[in-house]
Tab-separated table of N, CA and C in Angstrom:
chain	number	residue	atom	x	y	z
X	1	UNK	N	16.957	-29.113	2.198
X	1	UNK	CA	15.961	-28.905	3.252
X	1	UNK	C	16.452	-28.031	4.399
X	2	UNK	N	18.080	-27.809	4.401
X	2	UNK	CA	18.366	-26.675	5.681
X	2	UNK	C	18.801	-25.466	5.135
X	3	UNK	N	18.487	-25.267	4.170
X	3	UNK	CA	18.700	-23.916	3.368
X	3	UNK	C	17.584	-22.624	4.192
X	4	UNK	N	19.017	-21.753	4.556
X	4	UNK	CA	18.160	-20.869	5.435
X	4	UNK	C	16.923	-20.125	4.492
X	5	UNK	N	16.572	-19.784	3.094
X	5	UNK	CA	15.971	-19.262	2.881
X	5	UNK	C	14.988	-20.075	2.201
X	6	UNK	N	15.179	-21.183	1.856
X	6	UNK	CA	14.552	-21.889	1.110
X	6	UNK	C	13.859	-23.495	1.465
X	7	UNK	N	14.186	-23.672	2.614
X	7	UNK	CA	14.404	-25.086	3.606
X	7	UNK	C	13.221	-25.584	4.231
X	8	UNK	N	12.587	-26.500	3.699
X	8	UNK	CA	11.310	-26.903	4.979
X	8	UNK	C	10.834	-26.160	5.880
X	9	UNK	N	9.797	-25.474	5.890
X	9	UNK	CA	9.441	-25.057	7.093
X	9	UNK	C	9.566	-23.781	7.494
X	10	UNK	N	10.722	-23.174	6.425
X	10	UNK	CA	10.645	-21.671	6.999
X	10	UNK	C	9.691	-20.605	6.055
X	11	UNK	N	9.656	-19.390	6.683
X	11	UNK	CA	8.622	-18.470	6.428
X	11	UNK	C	9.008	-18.300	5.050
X	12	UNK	N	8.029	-18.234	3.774
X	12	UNK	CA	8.388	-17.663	2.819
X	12	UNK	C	9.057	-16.344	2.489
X	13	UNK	N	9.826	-15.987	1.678
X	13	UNK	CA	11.381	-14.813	1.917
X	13	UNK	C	9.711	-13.448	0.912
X	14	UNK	N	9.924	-12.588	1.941
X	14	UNK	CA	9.058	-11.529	1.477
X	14	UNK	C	7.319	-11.699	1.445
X	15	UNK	N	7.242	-12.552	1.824
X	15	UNK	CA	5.393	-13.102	2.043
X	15	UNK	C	5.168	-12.628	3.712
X	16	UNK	N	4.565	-11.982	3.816
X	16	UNK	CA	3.819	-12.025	5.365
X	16	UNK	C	3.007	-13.055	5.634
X	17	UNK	N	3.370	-13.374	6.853
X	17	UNK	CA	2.210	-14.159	7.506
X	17	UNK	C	0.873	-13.552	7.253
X	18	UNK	N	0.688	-12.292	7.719
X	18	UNK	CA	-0.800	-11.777	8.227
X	18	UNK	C	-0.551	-10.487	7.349
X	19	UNK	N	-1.751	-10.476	6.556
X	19	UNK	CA	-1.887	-8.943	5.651
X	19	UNK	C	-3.074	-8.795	5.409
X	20	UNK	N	-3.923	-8.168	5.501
X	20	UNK	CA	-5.339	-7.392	5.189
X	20	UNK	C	-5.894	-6.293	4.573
X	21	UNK	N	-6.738	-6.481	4.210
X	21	UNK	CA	-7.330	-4.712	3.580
X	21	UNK	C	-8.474	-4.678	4.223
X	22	UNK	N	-8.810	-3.428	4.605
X	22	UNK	CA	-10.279	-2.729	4.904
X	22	UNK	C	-10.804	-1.216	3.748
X	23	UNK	N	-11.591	-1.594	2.875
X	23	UNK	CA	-11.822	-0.545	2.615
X	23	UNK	C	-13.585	-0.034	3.045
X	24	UNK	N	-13.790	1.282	3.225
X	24	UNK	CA	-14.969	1.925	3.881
X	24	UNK	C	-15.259	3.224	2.834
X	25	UNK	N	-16.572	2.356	2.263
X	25	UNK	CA	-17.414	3.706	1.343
X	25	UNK	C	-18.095	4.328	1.791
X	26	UNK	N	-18.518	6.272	1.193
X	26	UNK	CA	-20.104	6.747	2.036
X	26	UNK	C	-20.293	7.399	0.464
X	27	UNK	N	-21.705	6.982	-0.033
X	27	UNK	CA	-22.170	7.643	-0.808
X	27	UNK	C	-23.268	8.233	-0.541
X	28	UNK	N	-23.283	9.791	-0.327
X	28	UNK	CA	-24.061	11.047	0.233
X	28	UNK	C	-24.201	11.764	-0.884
X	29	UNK	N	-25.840	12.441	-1.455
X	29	UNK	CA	-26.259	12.819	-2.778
X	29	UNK	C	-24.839	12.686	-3.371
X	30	UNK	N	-24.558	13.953	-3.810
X	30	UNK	CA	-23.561	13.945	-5.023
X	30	UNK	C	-21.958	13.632	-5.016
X	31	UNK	N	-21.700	13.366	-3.437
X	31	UNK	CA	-20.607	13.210	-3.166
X	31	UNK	C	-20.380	11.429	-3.058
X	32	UNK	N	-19.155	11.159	-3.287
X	32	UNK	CA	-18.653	9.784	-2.970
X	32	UNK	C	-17.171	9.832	-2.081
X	33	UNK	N	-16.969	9.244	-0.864
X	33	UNK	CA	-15.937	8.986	-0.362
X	33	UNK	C	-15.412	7.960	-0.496
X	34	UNK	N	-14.153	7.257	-0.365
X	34	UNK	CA	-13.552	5.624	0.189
X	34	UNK	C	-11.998	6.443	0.927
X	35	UNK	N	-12.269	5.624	1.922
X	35	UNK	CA	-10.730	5.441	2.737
X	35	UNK	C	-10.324	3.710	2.528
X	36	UNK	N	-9.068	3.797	1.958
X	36	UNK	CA	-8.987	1.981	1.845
X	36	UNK	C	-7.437	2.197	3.000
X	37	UNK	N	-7.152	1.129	3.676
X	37	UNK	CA	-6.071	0.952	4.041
X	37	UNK	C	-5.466	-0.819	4.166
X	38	UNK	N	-4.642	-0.883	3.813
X	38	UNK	CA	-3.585	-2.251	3.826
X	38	UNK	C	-2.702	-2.306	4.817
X	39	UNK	N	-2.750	-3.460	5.357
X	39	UNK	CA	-2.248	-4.130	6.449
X	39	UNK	C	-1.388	-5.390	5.965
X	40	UNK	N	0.243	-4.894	6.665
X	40	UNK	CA	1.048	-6.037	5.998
X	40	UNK	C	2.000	-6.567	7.246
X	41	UNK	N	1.783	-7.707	7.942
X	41	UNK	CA	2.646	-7.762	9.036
X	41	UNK	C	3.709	-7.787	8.784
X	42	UNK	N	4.645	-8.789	9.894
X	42	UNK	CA	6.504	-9.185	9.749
X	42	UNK	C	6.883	-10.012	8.642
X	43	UNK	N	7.452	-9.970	8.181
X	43	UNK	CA	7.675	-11.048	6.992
X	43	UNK	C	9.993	-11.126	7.133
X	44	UNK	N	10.236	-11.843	6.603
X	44	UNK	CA	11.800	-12.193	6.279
X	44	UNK	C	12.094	-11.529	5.349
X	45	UNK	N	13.299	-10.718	5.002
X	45	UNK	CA	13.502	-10.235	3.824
X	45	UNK	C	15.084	-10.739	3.931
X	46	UNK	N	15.600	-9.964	2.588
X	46	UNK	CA	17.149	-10.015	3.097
X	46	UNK	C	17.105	-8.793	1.244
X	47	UNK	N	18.885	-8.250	2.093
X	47	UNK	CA	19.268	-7.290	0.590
X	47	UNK	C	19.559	-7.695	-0.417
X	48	UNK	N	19.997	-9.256	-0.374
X	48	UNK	CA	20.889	-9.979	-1.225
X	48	UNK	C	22.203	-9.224	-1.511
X	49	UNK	N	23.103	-8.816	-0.773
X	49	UNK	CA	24.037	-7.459	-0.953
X	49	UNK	C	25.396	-8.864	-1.047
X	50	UNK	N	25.110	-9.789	-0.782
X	50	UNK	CA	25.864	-10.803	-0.872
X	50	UNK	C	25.357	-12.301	-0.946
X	51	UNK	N	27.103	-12.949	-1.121
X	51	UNK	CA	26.464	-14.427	-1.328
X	51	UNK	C	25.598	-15.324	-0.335
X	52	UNK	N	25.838	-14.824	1.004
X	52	UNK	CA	25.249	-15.908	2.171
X	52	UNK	C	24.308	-14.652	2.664
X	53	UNK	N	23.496	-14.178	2.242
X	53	UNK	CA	22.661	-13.003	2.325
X	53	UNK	C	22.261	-12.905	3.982
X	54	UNK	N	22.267	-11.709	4.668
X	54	UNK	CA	21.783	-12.046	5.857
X	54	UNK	C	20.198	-11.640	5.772
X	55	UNK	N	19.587	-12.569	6.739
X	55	UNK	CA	18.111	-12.490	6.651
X	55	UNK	C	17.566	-11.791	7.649
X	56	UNK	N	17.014	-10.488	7.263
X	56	UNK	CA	16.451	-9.655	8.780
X	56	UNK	C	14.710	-9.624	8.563
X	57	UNK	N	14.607	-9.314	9.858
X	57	UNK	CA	12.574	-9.446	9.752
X	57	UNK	C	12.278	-7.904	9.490
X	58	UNK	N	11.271	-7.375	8.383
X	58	UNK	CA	11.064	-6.333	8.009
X	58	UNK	C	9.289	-6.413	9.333
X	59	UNK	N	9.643	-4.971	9.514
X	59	UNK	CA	8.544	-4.839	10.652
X	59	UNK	C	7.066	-5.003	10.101
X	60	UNK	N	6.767	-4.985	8.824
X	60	UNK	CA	5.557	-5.068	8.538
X	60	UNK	C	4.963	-3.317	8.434
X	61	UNK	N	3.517	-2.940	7.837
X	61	UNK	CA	3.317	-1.523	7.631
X	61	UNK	C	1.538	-1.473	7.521
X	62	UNK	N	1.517	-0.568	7.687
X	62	UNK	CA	0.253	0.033	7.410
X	62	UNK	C	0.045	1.612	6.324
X	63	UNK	N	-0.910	1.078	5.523
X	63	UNK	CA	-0.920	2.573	4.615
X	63	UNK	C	-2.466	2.688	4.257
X	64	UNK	N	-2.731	4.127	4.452
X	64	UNK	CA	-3.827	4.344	3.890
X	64	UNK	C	-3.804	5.576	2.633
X	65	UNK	N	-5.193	5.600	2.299
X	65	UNK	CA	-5.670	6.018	0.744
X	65	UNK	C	-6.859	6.473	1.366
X	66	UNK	N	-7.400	7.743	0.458
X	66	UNK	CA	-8.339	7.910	0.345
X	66	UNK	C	-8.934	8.460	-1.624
X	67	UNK	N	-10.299	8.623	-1.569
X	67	UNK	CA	-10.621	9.210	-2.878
X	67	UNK	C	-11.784	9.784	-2.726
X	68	UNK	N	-12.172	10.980	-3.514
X	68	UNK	CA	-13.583	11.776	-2.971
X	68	UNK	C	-13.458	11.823	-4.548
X	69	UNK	N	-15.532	12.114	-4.856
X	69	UNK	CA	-15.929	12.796	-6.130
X	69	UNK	C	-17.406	13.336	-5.536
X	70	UNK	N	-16.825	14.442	-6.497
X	70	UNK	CA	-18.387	15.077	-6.108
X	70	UNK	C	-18.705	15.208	-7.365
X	71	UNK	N	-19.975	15.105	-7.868
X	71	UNK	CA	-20.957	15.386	-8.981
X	71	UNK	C	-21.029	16.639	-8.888
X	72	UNK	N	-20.612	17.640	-10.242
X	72	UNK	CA	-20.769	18.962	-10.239
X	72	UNK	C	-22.250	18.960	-10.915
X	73	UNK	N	-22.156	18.059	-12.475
X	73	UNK	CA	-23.245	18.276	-13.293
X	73	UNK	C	-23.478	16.833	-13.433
X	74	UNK	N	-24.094	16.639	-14.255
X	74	UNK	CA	-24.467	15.456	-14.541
X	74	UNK	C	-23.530	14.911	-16.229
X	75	UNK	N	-22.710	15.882	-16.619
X	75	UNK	CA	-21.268	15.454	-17.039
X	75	UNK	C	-19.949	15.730	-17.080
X	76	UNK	N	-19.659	16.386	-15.109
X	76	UNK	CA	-18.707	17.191	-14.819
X	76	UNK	C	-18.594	16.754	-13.324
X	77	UNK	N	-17.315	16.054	-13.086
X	77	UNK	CA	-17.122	15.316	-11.885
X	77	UNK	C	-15.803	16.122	-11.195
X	78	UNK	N	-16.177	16.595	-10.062
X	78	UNK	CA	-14.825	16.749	-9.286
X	78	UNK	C	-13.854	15.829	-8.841
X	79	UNK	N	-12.591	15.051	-8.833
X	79	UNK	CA	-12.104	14.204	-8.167
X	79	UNK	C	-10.726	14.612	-7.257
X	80	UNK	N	-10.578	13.875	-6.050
X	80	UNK	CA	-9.599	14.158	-5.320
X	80	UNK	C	-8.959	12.758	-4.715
X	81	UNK	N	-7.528	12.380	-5.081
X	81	UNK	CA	-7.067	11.466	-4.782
X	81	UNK	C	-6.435	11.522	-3.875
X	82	UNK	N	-5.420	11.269	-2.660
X	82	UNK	CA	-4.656	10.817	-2.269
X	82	UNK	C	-3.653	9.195	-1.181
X	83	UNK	N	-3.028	9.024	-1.791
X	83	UNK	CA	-2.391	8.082	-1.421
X	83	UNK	C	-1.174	8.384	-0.287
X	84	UNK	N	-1.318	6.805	0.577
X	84	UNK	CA	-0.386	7.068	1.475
X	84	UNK	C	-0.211	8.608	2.195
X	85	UNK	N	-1.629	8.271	2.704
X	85	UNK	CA	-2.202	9.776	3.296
X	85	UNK	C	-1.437	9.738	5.053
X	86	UNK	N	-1.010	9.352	5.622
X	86	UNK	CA	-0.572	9.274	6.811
X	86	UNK	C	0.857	9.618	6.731
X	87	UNK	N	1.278	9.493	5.533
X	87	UNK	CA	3.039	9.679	5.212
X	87	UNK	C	3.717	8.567	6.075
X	88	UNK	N	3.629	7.640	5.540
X	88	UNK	CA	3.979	6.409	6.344
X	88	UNK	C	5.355	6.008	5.723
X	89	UNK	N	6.453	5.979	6.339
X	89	UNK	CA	7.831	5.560	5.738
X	89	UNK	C	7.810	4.100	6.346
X	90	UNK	N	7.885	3.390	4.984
X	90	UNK	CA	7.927	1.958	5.091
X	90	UNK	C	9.089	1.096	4.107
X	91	UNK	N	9.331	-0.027	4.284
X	91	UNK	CA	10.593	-0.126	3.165
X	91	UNK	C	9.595	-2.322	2.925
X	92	UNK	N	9.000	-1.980	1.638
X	92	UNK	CA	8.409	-3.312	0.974
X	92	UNK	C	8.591	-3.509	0.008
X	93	UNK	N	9.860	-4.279	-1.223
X	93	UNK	CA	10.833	-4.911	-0.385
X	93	UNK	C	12.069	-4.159	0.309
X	94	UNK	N	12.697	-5.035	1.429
X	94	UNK	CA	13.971	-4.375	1.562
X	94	UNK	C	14.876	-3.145	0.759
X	95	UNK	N	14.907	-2.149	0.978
X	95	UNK	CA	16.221	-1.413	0.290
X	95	UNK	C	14.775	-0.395	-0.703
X	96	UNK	N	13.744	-0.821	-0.744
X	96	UNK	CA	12.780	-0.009	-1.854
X	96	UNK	C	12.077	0.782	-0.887
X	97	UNK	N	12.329	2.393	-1.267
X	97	UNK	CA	11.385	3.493	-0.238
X	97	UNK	C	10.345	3.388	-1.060
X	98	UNK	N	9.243	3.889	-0.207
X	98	UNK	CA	7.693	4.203	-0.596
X	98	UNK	C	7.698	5.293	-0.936
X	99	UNK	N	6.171	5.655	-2.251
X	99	UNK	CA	6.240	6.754	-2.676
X	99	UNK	C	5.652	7.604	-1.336
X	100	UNK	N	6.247	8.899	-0.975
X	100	UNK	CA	5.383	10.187	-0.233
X	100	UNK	C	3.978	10.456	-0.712
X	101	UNK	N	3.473	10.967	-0.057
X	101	UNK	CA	2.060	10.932	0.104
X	101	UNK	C	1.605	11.611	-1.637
X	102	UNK	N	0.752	10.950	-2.184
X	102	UNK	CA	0.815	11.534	-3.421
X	102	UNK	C	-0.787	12.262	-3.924
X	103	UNK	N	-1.179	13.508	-4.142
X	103	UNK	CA	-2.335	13.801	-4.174
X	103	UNK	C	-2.744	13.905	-5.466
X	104	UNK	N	-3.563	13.589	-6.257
X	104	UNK	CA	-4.068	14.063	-7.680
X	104	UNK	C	-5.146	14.413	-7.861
X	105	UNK	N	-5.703	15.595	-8.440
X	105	UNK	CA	-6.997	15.846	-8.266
X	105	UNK	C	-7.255	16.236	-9.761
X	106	UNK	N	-8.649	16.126	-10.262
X	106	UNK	CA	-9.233	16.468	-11.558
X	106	UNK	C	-10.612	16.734	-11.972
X	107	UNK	N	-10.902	16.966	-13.422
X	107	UNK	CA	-11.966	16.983	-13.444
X	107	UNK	C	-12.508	16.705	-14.460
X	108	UNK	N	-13.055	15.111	-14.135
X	108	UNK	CA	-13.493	14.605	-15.777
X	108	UNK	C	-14.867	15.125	-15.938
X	109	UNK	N	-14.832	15.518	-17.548
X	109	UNK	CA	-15.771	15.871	-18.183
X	109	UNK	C	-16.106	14.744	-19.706
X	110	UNK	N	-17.621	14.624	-19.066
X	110	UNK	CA	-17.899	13.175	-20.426
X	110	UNK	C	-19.095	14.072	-20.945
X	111	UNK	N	-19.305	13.621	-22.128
X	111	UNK	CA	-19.684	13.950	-23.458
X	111	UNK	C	-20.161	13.215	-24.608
């Protein structure tokens, strides 16, 4: 029960208290937008780089996304992705970098 990471009462190791999502659609004739963004407060981490691991508070992060399609035809879609559009350097878990902002764009054609 006094186990610093594991002991009655303390914060779960990598769980935030407080984390949220908001995502916001606009669908305008042929176009579709969403911006989603995630909300992750303070949470406990540690590196495990050893046996009595030290436990530091990771600041918590924010990241957003977006995605657009526009209807070219009625079986020819424009799409435009990107993620972690703010270029947000965050480290969830400890010691793991986030991917850089990543864009993908295409164009499905159905048939």
């Amino acid at each position: 029960p006094t186990h610093p990471l594991f002991g009655l009462g303390q914060q779960a190791l990598r769980r935030p208290r407080h984390s949220g999502f908001l995502g916001l659609t606009l669908n305008w004739k042929r176009l579709a937008a969403n911006l989603n963004g995630v909300f992750v407060g303070t949470f406990v981490d540690s590196d495990f780089g050893l046996f009595d691991p030290p436990l530091v508070e990771n600041p918590g992060h924010t990241t957003w996304d977006t995605r657009l399609a526009l209807t070219l035809t009625p079986r020819v879609t424009g799409t435009l992705a990107i993620d972690n559009l703010t270029d947000r350097d965050y480290s969830a878990p400890f010691g793991y970098q986030p991917l850089r902002p990543a864009i993908r764009a295409g164009v499905p054609v159905t048939y």
